[in-house]
mmCIF file of C-alpha atoms in Angstrom:
data_model
loop_
_atom_site.group_PDB
_atom_site.id
_atom_site.type_symbol
_atom_site.label_atom_id
_atom_site.label_comp_id
_atom_site.label_asym_id
_atom_site.label_seq_id
_atom_site.Cartn_x
_atom_site.Cartn_y
_atom_site.Cartn_z
ATOM 1 C CA MET A 1 13.832 -2.053 2.098
ATOM 2 C CA SER A 2 11.486 0.696 3.235
ATOM 3 C CA TYR A 3 8.086 0.160 1.690
ATOM 4 C CA LYS A 4 6.229 3.221 0.498
ATOM 5 C CA ILE A 5 2.435 3.425 0.301
ATOM 6 C CA GLY A 6 1.051 6.112 -1.990
ATOM 7 C CA LEU A 7 -2.211 7.858 -1.083
ATOM 8 C CA VAL A 8 -4.063 9.001 -4.191
ATOM 9 C CA GLY A 9 -7.456 10.515 -4.871
ATOM 10 C CA LYS A 10 -9.187 13.484 -6.427
ATOM 11 C CA PRO A 11 -9.317 16.746 -4.453
ATOM 12 C CA SER A 12 -11.516 17.108 -1.363
ATOM 13 C CA VAL A 13 -12.267 13.431 -0.702
ATOM 14 C CA GLY A 14 -10.502 13.372 2.676
ATOM 15 C CA LYS A 15 -7.117 12.189 1.422
ATOM 16 C CA SER A 16 -5.157 14.625 3.571
ATOM 17 C CA SER A 17 -7.423 13.758 6.507
ATOM 18 C CA PHE A 18 -6.609 10.080 5.932
ATOM 19 C CA PHE A 19 -2.881 10.910 5.809
ATOM 20 C CA ASN A 20 -3.089 12.906 9.030
ATOM 21 C CA ALA A 21 -5.085 10.170 10.732
ATOM 22 C CA ALA A 22 -2.528 7.530 9.734
ATOM 23 C CA THR A 23 0.590 9.533 10.582
ATOM 24 C CA MET A 24 -0.654 12.172 13.043
ATOM 25 C CA ASN A 25 1.175 14.712 10.904
ATOM 26 C CA ASP A 26 -0.368 18.129 10.384
ATOM 27 C CA VAL A 27 -0.684 18.688 6.652
ATOM 28 C CA PRO A 28 -3.305 21.188 5.426
ATOM 29 C CA GLU A 29 -6.850 19.942 5.015
ATOM 30 C CA GLY A 30 -9.374 21.852 2.962
ATOM 31 C CA ALA A 31 -12.327 21.536 0.629
ATOM 32 C CA TYR A 32 -10.567 22.886 -2.446
ATOM 33 C CA PRO A 33 -8.282 21.417 -5.121
ATOM 34 C CA PHE A 34 -4.571 21.044 -4.443
ATOM 35 C CA THR A 35 -4.680 21.653 -0.714
ATOM 36 C CA THR A 36 -1.611 19.430 -0.985
ATOM 37 C CA ILE A 37 0.767 20.671 -3.685
ATOM 38 C CA ASP A 38 3.980 18.863 -2.837
ATOM 39 C CA PRO A 39 3.810 15.253 -1.687
ATOM 40 C CA SER A 40 3.733 14.939 2.080
ATOM 41 C CA VAL A 41 5.735 12.027 3.451
ATOM 42 C CA GLY A 42 4.985 10.661 6.890
ATOM 43 C CA GLU A 43 5.531 7.601 9.024
ATOM 44 C CA ALA A 44 2.576 5.283 9.400
ATOM 45 C CA TYR A 45 2.514 1.824 10.977
ATOM 46 C CA VAL A 46 1.298 -1.643 10.123
ATOM 47 C CA ARG A 47 0.506 -4.201 12.812
ATOM 48 C CA VAL A 48 2.300 -7.508 13.313
ATOM 49 C CA ASP A 49 1.752 -9.954 16.150
ATOM 50 C CA CYS A 50 4.931 -9.688 18.195
ATOM 51 C CA ALA A 51 6.963 -12.882 18.496
ATOM 52 C CA ALA A 52 8.522 -12.000 21.862
ATOM 53 C CA PRO A 53 5.725 -13.518 24.033
ATOM 54 C CA GLU A 54 6.374 -16.907 22.384
ATOM 55 C CA PHE A 55 9.847 -16.779 23.929
ATOM 56 C CA GLY A 56 8.610 -15.591 27.316
ATOM 57 C CA GLU A 57 10.011 -12.098 26.706
ATOM 58 C CA THR A 58 8.857 -8.520 26.289
ATOM 59 C CA CYS A 59 10.288 -6.860 23.195
ATOM 60 C CA THR A 60 12.305 -3.631 23.239
ATOM 61 C CA PRO A 61 11.893 -2.206 19.732
ATOM 62 C CA GLU A 62 14.300 0.386 18.358
ATOM 63 C CA THR A 63 11.933 1.365 15.546
ATOM 64 C CA GLY A 64 8.186 1.526 15.846
ATOM 65 C CA TYR A 65 6.636 0.352 19.094
ATOM 66 C CA CYS A 66 4.793 -2.542 20.706
ATOM 67 C CA ASP A 67 1.418 -2.313 22.417
ATOM 68 C CA ASP A 68 0.195 -5.328 24.388
ATOM 69 C CA GLY A 69 1.760 -7.875 22.050
ATOM 70 C CA THR A 70 1.059 -6.008 18.822
ATOM 71 C CA ARG A 71 4.110 -4.667 17.035
ATOM 72 C CA PHE A 72 3.621 -1.444 15.081
ATOM 73 C CA VAL A 73 6.163 -1.474 12.254
ATOM 74 C CA PRO A 74 6.872 1.801 10.419
ATOM 75 C CA VAL A 75 6.211 2.313 6.713
ATOM 76 C CA LYS A 76 6.389 5.431 4.594
ATOM 77 C CA LEU A 77 3.104 7.013 3.595
ATOM 78 C CA VAL A 78 3.049 9.569 0.771
ATOM 79 C CA ASP A 79 0.137 11.928 0.162
ATOM 80 C CA VAL A 80 0.416 12.358 -3.619
ATOM 81 C CA ALA A 81 -1.117 15.512 -5.108
ATOM 82 C CA GLY A 82 -2.310 16.223 -8.623
ATOM 83 C CA LEU A 83 -5.002 13.761 -9.649
ATOM 84 C CA ILE A 84 -7.350 15.572 -12.050
ATOM 85 C CA PRO A 85 -8.770 14.606 -15.448
ATOM 86 C CA GLY A 86 -5.941 14.555 -17.974
ATOM 87 C CA ALA A 87 -3.186 13.994 -15.401
ATOM 88 C CA HIS A 88 -1.600 11.422 -17.744
ATOM 89 C CA GLU A 89 -1.334 14.198 -20.353
ATOM 90 C CA GLY A 90 0.448 16.491 -17.907
ATOM 91 C CA LYS A 91 -2.578 18.612 -16.999
ATOM 92 C CA GLY A 92 -2.642 20.244 -13.571
ATOM 93 C CA LEU A 93 0.169 18.687 -11.553
ATOM 94 C CA GLY A 94 0.057 15.636 -13.820
ATOM 95 C CA ASN A 95 3.750 15.161 -14.529
ATOM 96 C CA GLN A 96 4.702 15.634 -10.884
ATOM 97 C CA PHE A 97 1.778 13.435 -9.854
ATOM 98 C CA LEU A 98 2.932 10.544 -12.038
ATOM 99 C CA SER A 99 6.540 10.924 -10.956
ATOM 100 C CA ASP A 100 5.584 10.877 -7.266
ATOM 101 C CA LEU A 101 3.165 8.025 -7.876
ATOM 102 C CA ASN A 102 5.890 5.922 -9.421
ATOM 103 C CA GLU A 103 7.857 6.054 -6.176
ATOM 104 C CA ALA A 104 5.103 4.123 -4.375
ATOM 105 C CA ASP A 105 5.126 0.332 -4.075
ATOM 106 C CA VAL A 106 1.351 0.098 -3.634
ATOM 107 C CA LEU A 107 -1.520 2.572 -3.801
ATOM 108 C CA VAL A 108 -4.405 3.390 -1.501
ATOM 109 C CA HIS A 109 -7.091 5.224 -3.465
ATOM 110 C CA VAL A 110 -9.142 7.367 -1.095
ATOM 111 C CA VAL A 111 -12.677 7.695 -2.474
ATOM 112 C CA ASP A 112 -15.536 9.744 -1.039
ATOM 113 C CA PHE A 113 -18.231 7.066 -0.833
ATOM 114 C CA SER A 114 -20.762 9.595 0.468
ATOM 115 C CA GLY A 115 -21.044 10.996 -3.061
ATOM 116 C CA THR A 116 -20.736 14.612 -1.929
ATOM 117 C CA THR A 117 -17.815 15.615 -4.176
ATOM 118 C CA ASP A 118 -17.912 15.519 -7.980
ATOM 119 C CA ILE A 119 -15.116 14.440 -10.322
ATOM 120 C CA GLU A 120 -13.431 17.849 -9.955
ATOM 121 C CA GLY A 121 -13.617 17.752 -6.158
ATOM 122 C CA GLU A 122 -16.447 20.275 -5.959
ATOM 123 C CA ALA A 123 -19.354 19.908 -3.524
ATOM 124 C CA THR A 124 -22.356 18.068 -4.930
ATOM 125 C CA GLU A 125 -24.949 15.449 -4.027
ATOM 126 C CA GLY A 126 -25.539 11.938 -5.332
ATOM 127 C CA HIS A 127 -22.204 11.468 -7.098
ATOM 128 C CA ASP A 128 -21.476 7.810 -7.920
ATOM 129 C CA PRO A 129 -18.146 6.717 -6.341
ATOM 130 C CA ARG A 130 -17.693 4.267 -9.224
ATOM 131 C CA VAL A 131 -16.941 7.244 -11.445
ATOM 132 C CA ASP A 132 -13.975 8.105 -9.210
ATOM 133 C CA ILE A 133 -12.706 4.527 -9.068
ATOM 134 C CA ASP A 134 -12.899 4.232 -12.859
ATOM 135 C CA PHE A 135 -11.345 7.665 -13.288
ATOM 136 C CA LEU A 136 -8.120 6.807 -11.475
ATOM 137 C CA GLU A 137 -7.787 3.412 -13.149
ATOM 138 C CA GLU A 138 -8.339 4.968 -16.572
ATOM 139 C CA GLU A 139 -5.771 7.715 -15.903
ATOM 140 C CA LEU A 140 -3.191 5.127 -14.876
ATOM 141 C CA ASP A 141 -4.062 2.852 -17.809
ATOM 142 C CA GLN A 142 -3.538 5.742 -20.235
ATOM 143 C CA TRP A 143 -0.210 6.527 -18.564
ATOM 144 C CA TYR A 144 0.915 2.935 -19.031
ATOM 145 C CA LEU A 145 -0.455 2.901 -22.577
ATOM 146 C CA GLY A 146 1.691 5.902 -23.480
ATOM 147 C CA ILE A 147 4.787 4.080 -22.215
ATOM 148 C CA LEU A 148 3.788 0.898 -24.066
ATOM 149 C CA GLU A 149 3.313 2.842 -27.315
ATOM 150 C CA LYS A 150 6.865 4.176 -27.034
ATOM 151 C CA ALA A 151 8.159 0.601 -26.691
ATOM 152 C CA VAL A 152 6.194 -0.511 -29.752
ATOM 153 C CA ASP A 153 7.470 2.469 -31.777
ATOM 154 C CA LYS A 154 11.077 1.610 -30.890
ATOM 155 C CA PHE A 155 10.474 -2.016 -31.827
ATOM 156 C CA GLU A 156 8.946 -1.104 -35.177
ATOM 157 C CA ASN A 157 11.699 1.395 -36.016
ATOM 158 C CA ALA A 158 14.559 -1.000 -35.218
ATOM 159 C CA TYR A 159 16.570 -2.605 -38.015
ATOM 160 C CA ALA A 160 14.743 -5.636 -39.356
ATOM 161 C CA GLY A 161 16.245 -8.943 -38.316
ATOM 162 C CA THR A 162 18.411 -7.454 -35.562
ATOM 163 C CA GLU A 163 15.918 -6.149 -33.052
ATOM 164 C CA PRO A 164 15.347 -7.843 -29.650
ATOM 165 C CA ALA A 165 11.957 -9.347 -28.916
ATOM 166 C CA ILE A 166 9.072 -7.008 -28.141
ATOM 167 C CA GLU A 167 9.050 -8.035 -24.467
ATOM 168 C CA GLU A 168 12.570 -6.644 -24.105
ATOM 169 C CA TYR A 169 11.505 -3.271 -25.477
ATOM 170 C CA VAL A 170 8.478 -3.132 -23.186
ATOM 171 C CA ALA A 171 10.502 -4.185 -20.159
ATOM 172 C CA ASP A 172 13.120 -1.536 -20.956
ATOM 173 C CA GLN A 173 10.496 1.220 -21.208
ATOM 174 C CA MET A 174 8.759 0.031 -18.038
ATOM 175 C CA ASN A 175 11.867 -0.726 -15.995
ATOM 176 C CA ALA A 176 10.898 1.995 -13.515
ATOM 177 C CA PHE A 177 7.943 -0.204 -12.569
ATOM 178 C CA GLY A 178 10.259 -3.044 -11.544
ATOM 179 C CA THR A 179 9.312 -5.431 -14.333
ATOM 180 C CA ASN A 180 11.471 -7.627 -16.572
ATOM 181 C CA LYS A 181 11.158 -9.216 -19.999
ATOM 182 C CA ASP A 182 10.021 -12.584 -18.655
ATOM 183 C CA GLN A 183 7.162 -10.975 -16.733
ATOM 184 C CA VAL A 184 6.168 -8.921 -19.766
ATOM 185 C CA LYS A 185 6.186 -12.002 -21.987
ATOM 186 C CA GLN A 186 4.048 -13.848 -19.461
ATOM 187 C CA VAL A 187 1.459 -11.044 -19.485
ATOM 188 C CA ILE A 188 1.369 -10.861 -23.297
ATOM 189 C CA LEU A 189 0.788 -14.590 -23.603
ATOM 190 C CA ALA A 190 -1.709 -14.658 -20.709
ATOM 191 C CA LEU A 191 -3.860 -12.180 -22.653
ATOM 192 C CA GLY A 192 -3.780 -14.476 -25.671
ATOM 193 C CA LEU A 193 -1.733 -12.024 -27.748
ATOM 194 C CA ASP A 194 1.022 -12.824 -30.235
ATOM 195 C CA LEU A 195 4.559 -11.647 -29.569
ATOM 196 C CA ASP A 196 4.283 -9.498 -32.701
ATOM 197 C CA PRO A 197 2.804 -6.049 -31.922
ATOM 198 C CA ALA A 198 1.771 -5.703 -35.572
ATOM 199 C CA THR A 199 -1.104 -8.058 -34.694
ATOM 200 C CA TRP A 200 -2.313 -5.914 -31.783
ATOM 201 C CA ASP A 201 -5.221 -3.546 -32.273
ATOM 202 C CA ALA A 202 -5.999 -0.555 -30.039
ATOM 203 C CA ASP A 203 -8.035 -2.661 -27.601
ATOM 204 C CA ASP A 204 -5.192 -5.200 -27.319
ATOM 205 C CA ARG A 205 -2.697 -2.468 -26.466
ATOM 206 C CA LEU A 206 -4.978 -0.949 -23.844
ATOM 207 C CA ALA A 207 -5.645 -4.392 -22.334
ATOM 208 C CA LEU A 208 -1.897 -5.049 -22.138
ATOM 209 C CA ALA A 209 -1.230 -1.652 -20.571
ATOM 210 C CA ARG A 210 -4.012 -2.229 -18.029
ATOM 211 C CA GLU A 211 -2.737 -5.668 -17.056
ATOM 212 C CA MET A 212 0.809 -4.340 -16.639
ATOM 213 C CA ARG A 213 -0.577 -1.582 -14.432
ATOM 214 C CA ILE A 214 -2.569 -3.993 -12.275
ATOM 215 C CA ARG A 215 0.485 -6.196 -11.759
ATOM 216 C CA THR A 216 3.010 -3.449 -11.056
ATOM 217 C CA LYS A 217 0.886 -0.846 -9.237
ATOM 218 C CA PRO A 218 -1.494 -2.805 -6.987
ATOM 219 C CA MET A 219 -4.247 -0.764 -5.413
ATOM 220 C CA VAL A 220 -6.664 -0.763 -2.482
ATOM 221 C CA VAL A 221 -9.732 1.482 -2.355
ATOM 222 C CA ALA A 222 -10.358 3.214 0.970
ATOM 223 C CA ALA A 223 -14.112 3.858 0.984
ATOM 224 C CA ASN A 224 -13.949 7.048 3.039
ATOM 225 C CA LYS A 225 -16.764 8.879 4.867
ATOM 226 C CA MET A 226 -18.464 5.573 5.585
ATOM 227 C CA ASP A 227 -20.054 7.119 8.672
ATOM 228 C CA THR A 228 -22.876 8.424 6.441
ATOM 229 C CA PRO A 229 -25.937 6.481 5.267
ATOM 230 C CA ALA A 230 -25.317 7.425 1.633
ATOM 231 C CA ALA A 231 -21.790 6.023 1.771
ATOM 232 C CA GLN A 232 -23.021 2.790 3.335
ATOM 233 C CA ALA A 233 -25.624 2.362 0.588
ATOM 234 C CA ASN A 234 -22.992 3.014 -2.091
ATOM 235 C CA PHE A 235 -20.640 0.539 -0.439
ATOM 236 C CA GLU A 236 -23.232 -2.239 -0.501
ATOM 237 C CA GLU A 237 -23.994 -1.577 -4.152
ATOM 238 C CA ILE A 238 -20.412 -1.299 -5.362
ATOM 239 C CA THR A 239 -19.040 -4.294 -3.470
ATOM 240 C CA SER A 240 -21.854 -6.349 -5.006
ATOM 241 C CA ASP A 241 -20.973 -5.171 -8.517
ATOM 242 C CA PRO A 242 -18.887 -7.825 -10.366
ATOM 243 C CA GLU A 243 -17.107 -5.032 -12.264
ATOM 244 C CA TYR A 244 -15.216 -4.240 -9.047
ATOM 245 C CA GLU A 245 -14.356 -7.735 -7.875
ATOM 246 C CA HIS A 246 -10.704 -7.108 -8.838
ATOM 247 C CA LEU A 247 -10.392 -4.443 -6.140
ATOM 248 C CA GLU A 248 -10.098 -4.674 -2.371
ATOM 249 C CA ILE A 249 -12.483 -2.037 -0.995
ATOM 250 C CA VAL A 250 -12.041 -1.189 2.692
ATOM 251 C CA PRO A 251 -14.731 0.799 4.557
ATOM 252 C CA ALA A 252 -13.111 3.732 6.352
ATOM 253 C CA SER A 253 -13.639 6.916 8.303
ATOM 254 C CA ALA A 254 -10.488 9.012 8.448
ATOM 255 C CA HIS A 255 -12.381 11.492 10.616
ATOM 256 C CA ALA A 256 -13.112 8.834 13.239
ATOM 257 C CA GLU A 257 -9.498 7.624 13.328
ATOM 258 C CA LYS A 258 -8.105 11.145 13.698
ATOM 259 C CA ALA A 259 -10.641 11.984 16.432
ATOM 260 C CA LEU A 260 -9.798 8.846 18.421
ATOM 261 C CA LYS A 261 -6.038 9.362 18.152
ATOM 262 C CA SER A 262 -6.376 13.007 19.195
ATOM 263 C CA ALA A 263 -8.568 12.028 22.144
ATOM 264 C CA ASP A 264 -6.062 9.332 23.114
ATOM 265 C CA ASP A 265 -3.206 11.868 23.029
ATOM 266 C CA GLN A 266 -5.235 14.141 25.315
ATOM 267 C CA GLY A 267 -5.925 11.329 27.774
ATOM 268 C CA VAL A 268 -9.660 11.440 27.113
ATOM 269 C CA VAL A 269 -9.817 7.887 25.745
ATOM 270 C CA ASP A 270 -7.631 4.810 25.654
ATOM 271 C CA TYR A 271 -7.455 3.752 21.997
ATOM 272 C CA THR A 272 -5.112 1.456 20.096
ATOM 273 C CA PRO A 273 -5.089 2.078 16.324
ATOM 274 C CA GLY A 274 -6.993 -0.603 14.458
ATOM 275 C CA GLU A 275 -8.948 -1.812 17.490
ATOM 276 C CA ALA A 276 -12.710 -2.285 17.491
ATOM 277 C CA ASP A 277 -13.367 -0.318 20.686
ATOM 278 C CA PHE A 278 -11.974 2.291 23.087
ATOM 279 C CA ASP A 279 -12.437 3.286 26.705
ATOM 280 C CA ILE A 280 -13.432 6.769 27.828
ATOM 281 C CA LEU A 281 -11.038 7.760 30.623
ATOM 282 C CA ALA A 282 -11.959 11.337 31.475
ATOM 283 C CA ASP A 283 -14.970 13.561 31.820
ATOM 284 C CA CYS A 284 -15.918 15.260 28.591
ATOM 285 C CA SER A 285 -18.612 17.587 27.348
ATOM 286 C CA MET A 286 -21.960 16.289 26.190
ATOM 287 C CA GLU A 287 -20.996 17.203 22.618
ATOM 288 C CA GLN A 288 -17.725 15.272 22.895
ATOM 289 C CA LYS A 289 -19.483 12.288 24.416
ATOM 290 C CA GLN A 290 -22.071 12.249 21.626
ATOM 291 C CA GLY A 291 -19.285 12.397 19.041
ATOM 292 C CA LEU A 292 -17.443 9.502 20.677
ATOM 293 C CA GLU A 293 -20.608 7.423 20.864
ATOM 294 C CA GLN A 294 -21.205 7.993 17.155
ATOM 295 C CA ILE A 295 -17.670 6.736 16.514
ATOM 296 C CA ARG A 296 -18.377 3.730 18.729
ATOM 297 C CA ASP A 297 -21.447 2.966 16.620
ATOM 298 C CA PHE A 298 -19.231 3.057 13.530
ATOM 299 C CA LEU A 299 -16.729 0.664 15.138
ATOM 300 C CA ASP A 300 -19.561 -1.666 16.110
ATOM 301 C CA ALA A 301 -20.718 -1.723 12.500
ATOM 302 C CA PHE A 302 -17.371 -2.055 10.734
ATOM 303 C CA GLY A 303 -14.935 -3.456 13.294
ATOM 304 C CA GLN A 304 -12.450 -0.580 13.036
ATOM 305 C CA THR A 305 -12.072 2.862 11.460
ATOM 306 C CA GLY A 306 -10.506 1.311 8.359
ATOM 307 C CA VAL A 307 -7.344 3.432 8.257
ATOM 308 C CA GLN A 308 -5.135 0.649 9.617
ATOM 309 C CA ALA A 309 -7.035 -1.942 7.594
ATOM 310 C CA ALA A 310 -6.443 -0.086 4.319
ATOM 311 C CA LEU A 311 -2.693 0.205 4.934
ATOM 312 C CA GLU A 312 -2.353 -3.410 6.024
ATOM 313 C CA THR A 313 -4.478 -4.725 3.163
ATOM 314 C CA ALA A 314 -2.251 -2.812 0.743
ATOM 315 C CA LEU A 315 0.998 -4.077 2.218
ATOM 316 C CA PHE A 316 0.238 -7.627 3.337
ATOM 317 C CA ASP A 317 -2.576 -8.697 0.998
ATOM 318 C CA GLU A 318 -1.781 -6.827 -2.216
ATOM 319 C CA LEU A 319 2.029 -6.864 -2.011
ATOM 320 C CA GLY A 320 2.358 -10.041 0.049
ATOM 321 C CA VAL A 321 5.012 -8.442 2.276
ATOM 322 C CA LYS A 322 6.386 -10.547 5.156
ATOM 323 C CA ALA A 323 7.502 -9.316 8.555
ATOM 324 C CA ILE A 324 10.751 -10.968 9.725
ATOM 325 C CA PHE A 325 12.351 -10.669 13.179
ATOM 326 C CA PRO A 326 16.146 -11.027 13.515
ATOM 327 C CA GLY A 327 16.736 -13.284 16.500
ATOM 328 C CA SER A 328 19.091 -15.720 18.157
ATOM 329 C CA SER A 329 18.814 -19.472 18.547
ATOM 330 C CA ASN A 330 20.152 -19.052 22.104
ATOM 331 C CA GLY A 331 17.166 -16.897 22.986
ATOM 332 C CA VAL A 332 16.014 -13.629 21.576
ATOM 333 C CA VAL A 333 17.901 -11.356 24.003
ATOM 334 C CA THR A 334 20.934 -9.713 22.356
ATOM 335 C CA ASP A 335 24.251 -8.881 24.023
ATOM 336 C CA GLU A 336 22.977 -5.329 24.529
ATOM 337 C CA GLY A 337 19.956 -6.616 26.416
ATOM 338 C CA LYS A 338 17.609 -5.838 23.559
ATOM 339 C CA VAL A 339 14.734 -8.203 22.775
ATOM 340 C CA LEU A 340 13.650 -8.463 19.135
ATOM 341 C CA ARG A 341 14.698 -4.874 18.650
ATOM 342 C CA ASP A 342 13.936 -4.984 14.916
ATOM 343 C CA CYS A 343 11.126 -6.165 12.701
ATOM 344 C CA PHE A 344 11.771 -5.865 8.987
ATOM 345 C CA LEU A 345 9.370 -5.956 6.045
ATOM 346 C CA LEU A 346 10.593 -8.107 3.165
ATOM 347 C CA PRO A 347 9.210 -9.114 -0.261
ATOM 348 C CA PRO A 348 6.969 -12.194 -0.498
ATOM 349 C CA GLU A 349 9.631 -14.422 -2.062
ATOM 350 C CA ALA A 350 12.404 -13.442 0.372
ATOM 351 C CA THR A 351 14.888 -16.191 1.256
ATOM 352 C CA THR A 352 17.447 -16.602 4.009
ATOM 353 C CA GLU A 353 20.053 -15.215 1.625
ATOM 354 C CA ASP A 354 17.888 -12.226 0.762
ATOM 355 C CA PHE A 355 17.470 -11.502 4.467
ATOM 356 C CA ALA A 356 21.221 -11.721 5.039
ATOM 357 C CA TYR A 357 21.918 -9.234 2.249
ATOM 358 C CA PHE A 358 19.103 -7.036 3.504
ATOM 359 C CA LEU A 359 20.864 -6.809 6.874
ATOM 360 C CA HIS A 360 24.217 -5.986 5.264
ATOM 361 C CA SER A 361 26.054 -6.882 2.061
ATOM 362 C CA ASP A 362 29.008 -8.217 4.093
ATOM 363 C CA ILE A 363 26.693 -10.508 6.058
ATOM 364 C CA GLY A 364 25.203 -11.769 2.815
ATOM 365 C CA GLU A 365 28.591 -12.421 1.253
ATOM 366 C CA GLY A 366 29.702 -14.428 4.260
ATOM 367 C CA LEU A 367 26.415 -16.293 4.753
ATOM 368 C CA LEU A 368 26.758 -19.856 6.024
ATOM 369 C CA HIS A 369 23.131 -20.607 6.895
ATOM 370 C CA GLY A 370 20.199 -19.386 8.921
ATOM 371 C CA VAL A 371 18.542 -20.725 12.060
ATOM 372 C CA ASP A 372 14.805 -20.841 12.684
ATOM 373 C CA CYS A 373 14.781 -19.568 16.272
ATOM 374 C CA ARG A 374 11.495 -21.263 17.153
ATOM 375 C CA SER A 375 12.476 -24.779 16.109
ATOM 376 C CA LYS A 376 16.272 -24.249 16.462
ATOM 377 C CA ARG A 377 16.595 -25.922 13.057
ATOM 378 C CA GLN A 378 19.152 -24.855 10.490
ATOM 379 C CA ILE A 379 17.754 -23.380 7.267
ATOM 380 C CA GLY A 380 19.608 -23.048 3.981
ATOM 381 C CA SER A 381 20.331 -19.939 1.973
ATOM 382 C CA GLY A 382 17.503 -20.660 -0.483
ATOM 383 C CA HIS A 383 14.884 -21.314 2.194
ATOM 384 C CA HIS A 384 11.781 -19.138 1.677
ATOM 385 C CA LEU A 385 10.899 -17.236 4.823
ATOM 386 C CA ASN A 386 7.415 -17.102 6.303
ATOM 387 C CA HIS A 387 5.553 -14.169 7.793
ATOM 388 C CA ARG A 388 6.664 -13.559 11.422
ATOM 389 C CA ASP A 389 9.668 -15.878 11.196
ATOM 390 C CA VAL A 390 12.361 -15.256 13.817
ATOM 391 C CA VAL A 391 15.676 -15.945 12.108
ATOM 392 C CA GLU A 392 19.307 -15.894 13.136
ATOM 393 C CA ILE A 393 21.814 -15.380 10.322
ATOM 394 C CA VAL A 394 25.123 -17.221 10.714
ATOM 395 C CA SER A 395 27.847 -15.565 8.646
ATOM 396 C CA THR A 396 31.611 -15.512 8.463
ATOM 397 C CA ASN A 397 31.375 -11.704 8.361
#
């Protein structure tokens, strides 16, 4: 499974800058709507503590890379274009936007916390970032509501006495979101609603659509441009507002991350993505030095630029993804001399059997058992794996 993180946000909030900072791709950046028309797909990385040092080895990854015991595991990052008011009605790039959005497993909503872009992405002053946060959630809720209404219409127009339960209709309409009838039924009952849509009023339907959206399209807010006093004041206010307790809000400066990575590539600084500091290696101009010191002040205040933190919060905290290393109980060095060459990202409930099938369907079909390479203990097919497990799969195939 290759997890895909979708970057969303209104125009001109620094979304493309965030994408470039995370992937070091070169997509257009500009202060006007739809700088990005088609979705840009790049390779970003999430950090996992490498297991190789626990075995007295140095890993030799075939995908991603390892830096001083930190494994950088690739994920897909998609810069999704088209978020404007009325996107759920097909306005602007709305239909394409929703289609591209649906391909993402989790969303990172890039918001300009400095308040210098209005709801249309135009330059302004004093704009409340809460308006932008609410705007995206409301657009997505209306999208889900439209799909829910179709399910209810089909239910109500079915032949009396022969129709399936309402949860089956909803699950069928929302199957693209990876849900099933049992999950839908659970949500309906959790909201205190009857399983008869005739008893639902407009508020009930919107509440159901919203809850389905929250459960199937988890979201993290990247509070961008946090290197400004206005953004920092907005951050303090919004993170103290109980209306936003349901969201993870990560302070970020895409500009700082991109500047540090560029300087690292040029040999000016030594910087590891996600770290709280960097070393200046080469002489630089007074202007460059002042810029780097401003970035250092930001790192001192927030611990990191926030780009890595937003991606990792989305994947590990919101989705609950687990990193699993294929290994060997006889040591982690393979016949080819590779050491923990792979690190795979699996769903939170992944079992030994799931891992075997993930590696190859033939391996799954011939699965005998797994081996926990740390303890050398055998684990059964239904054993739930833990984050950073090193597992050998024993199979007849």
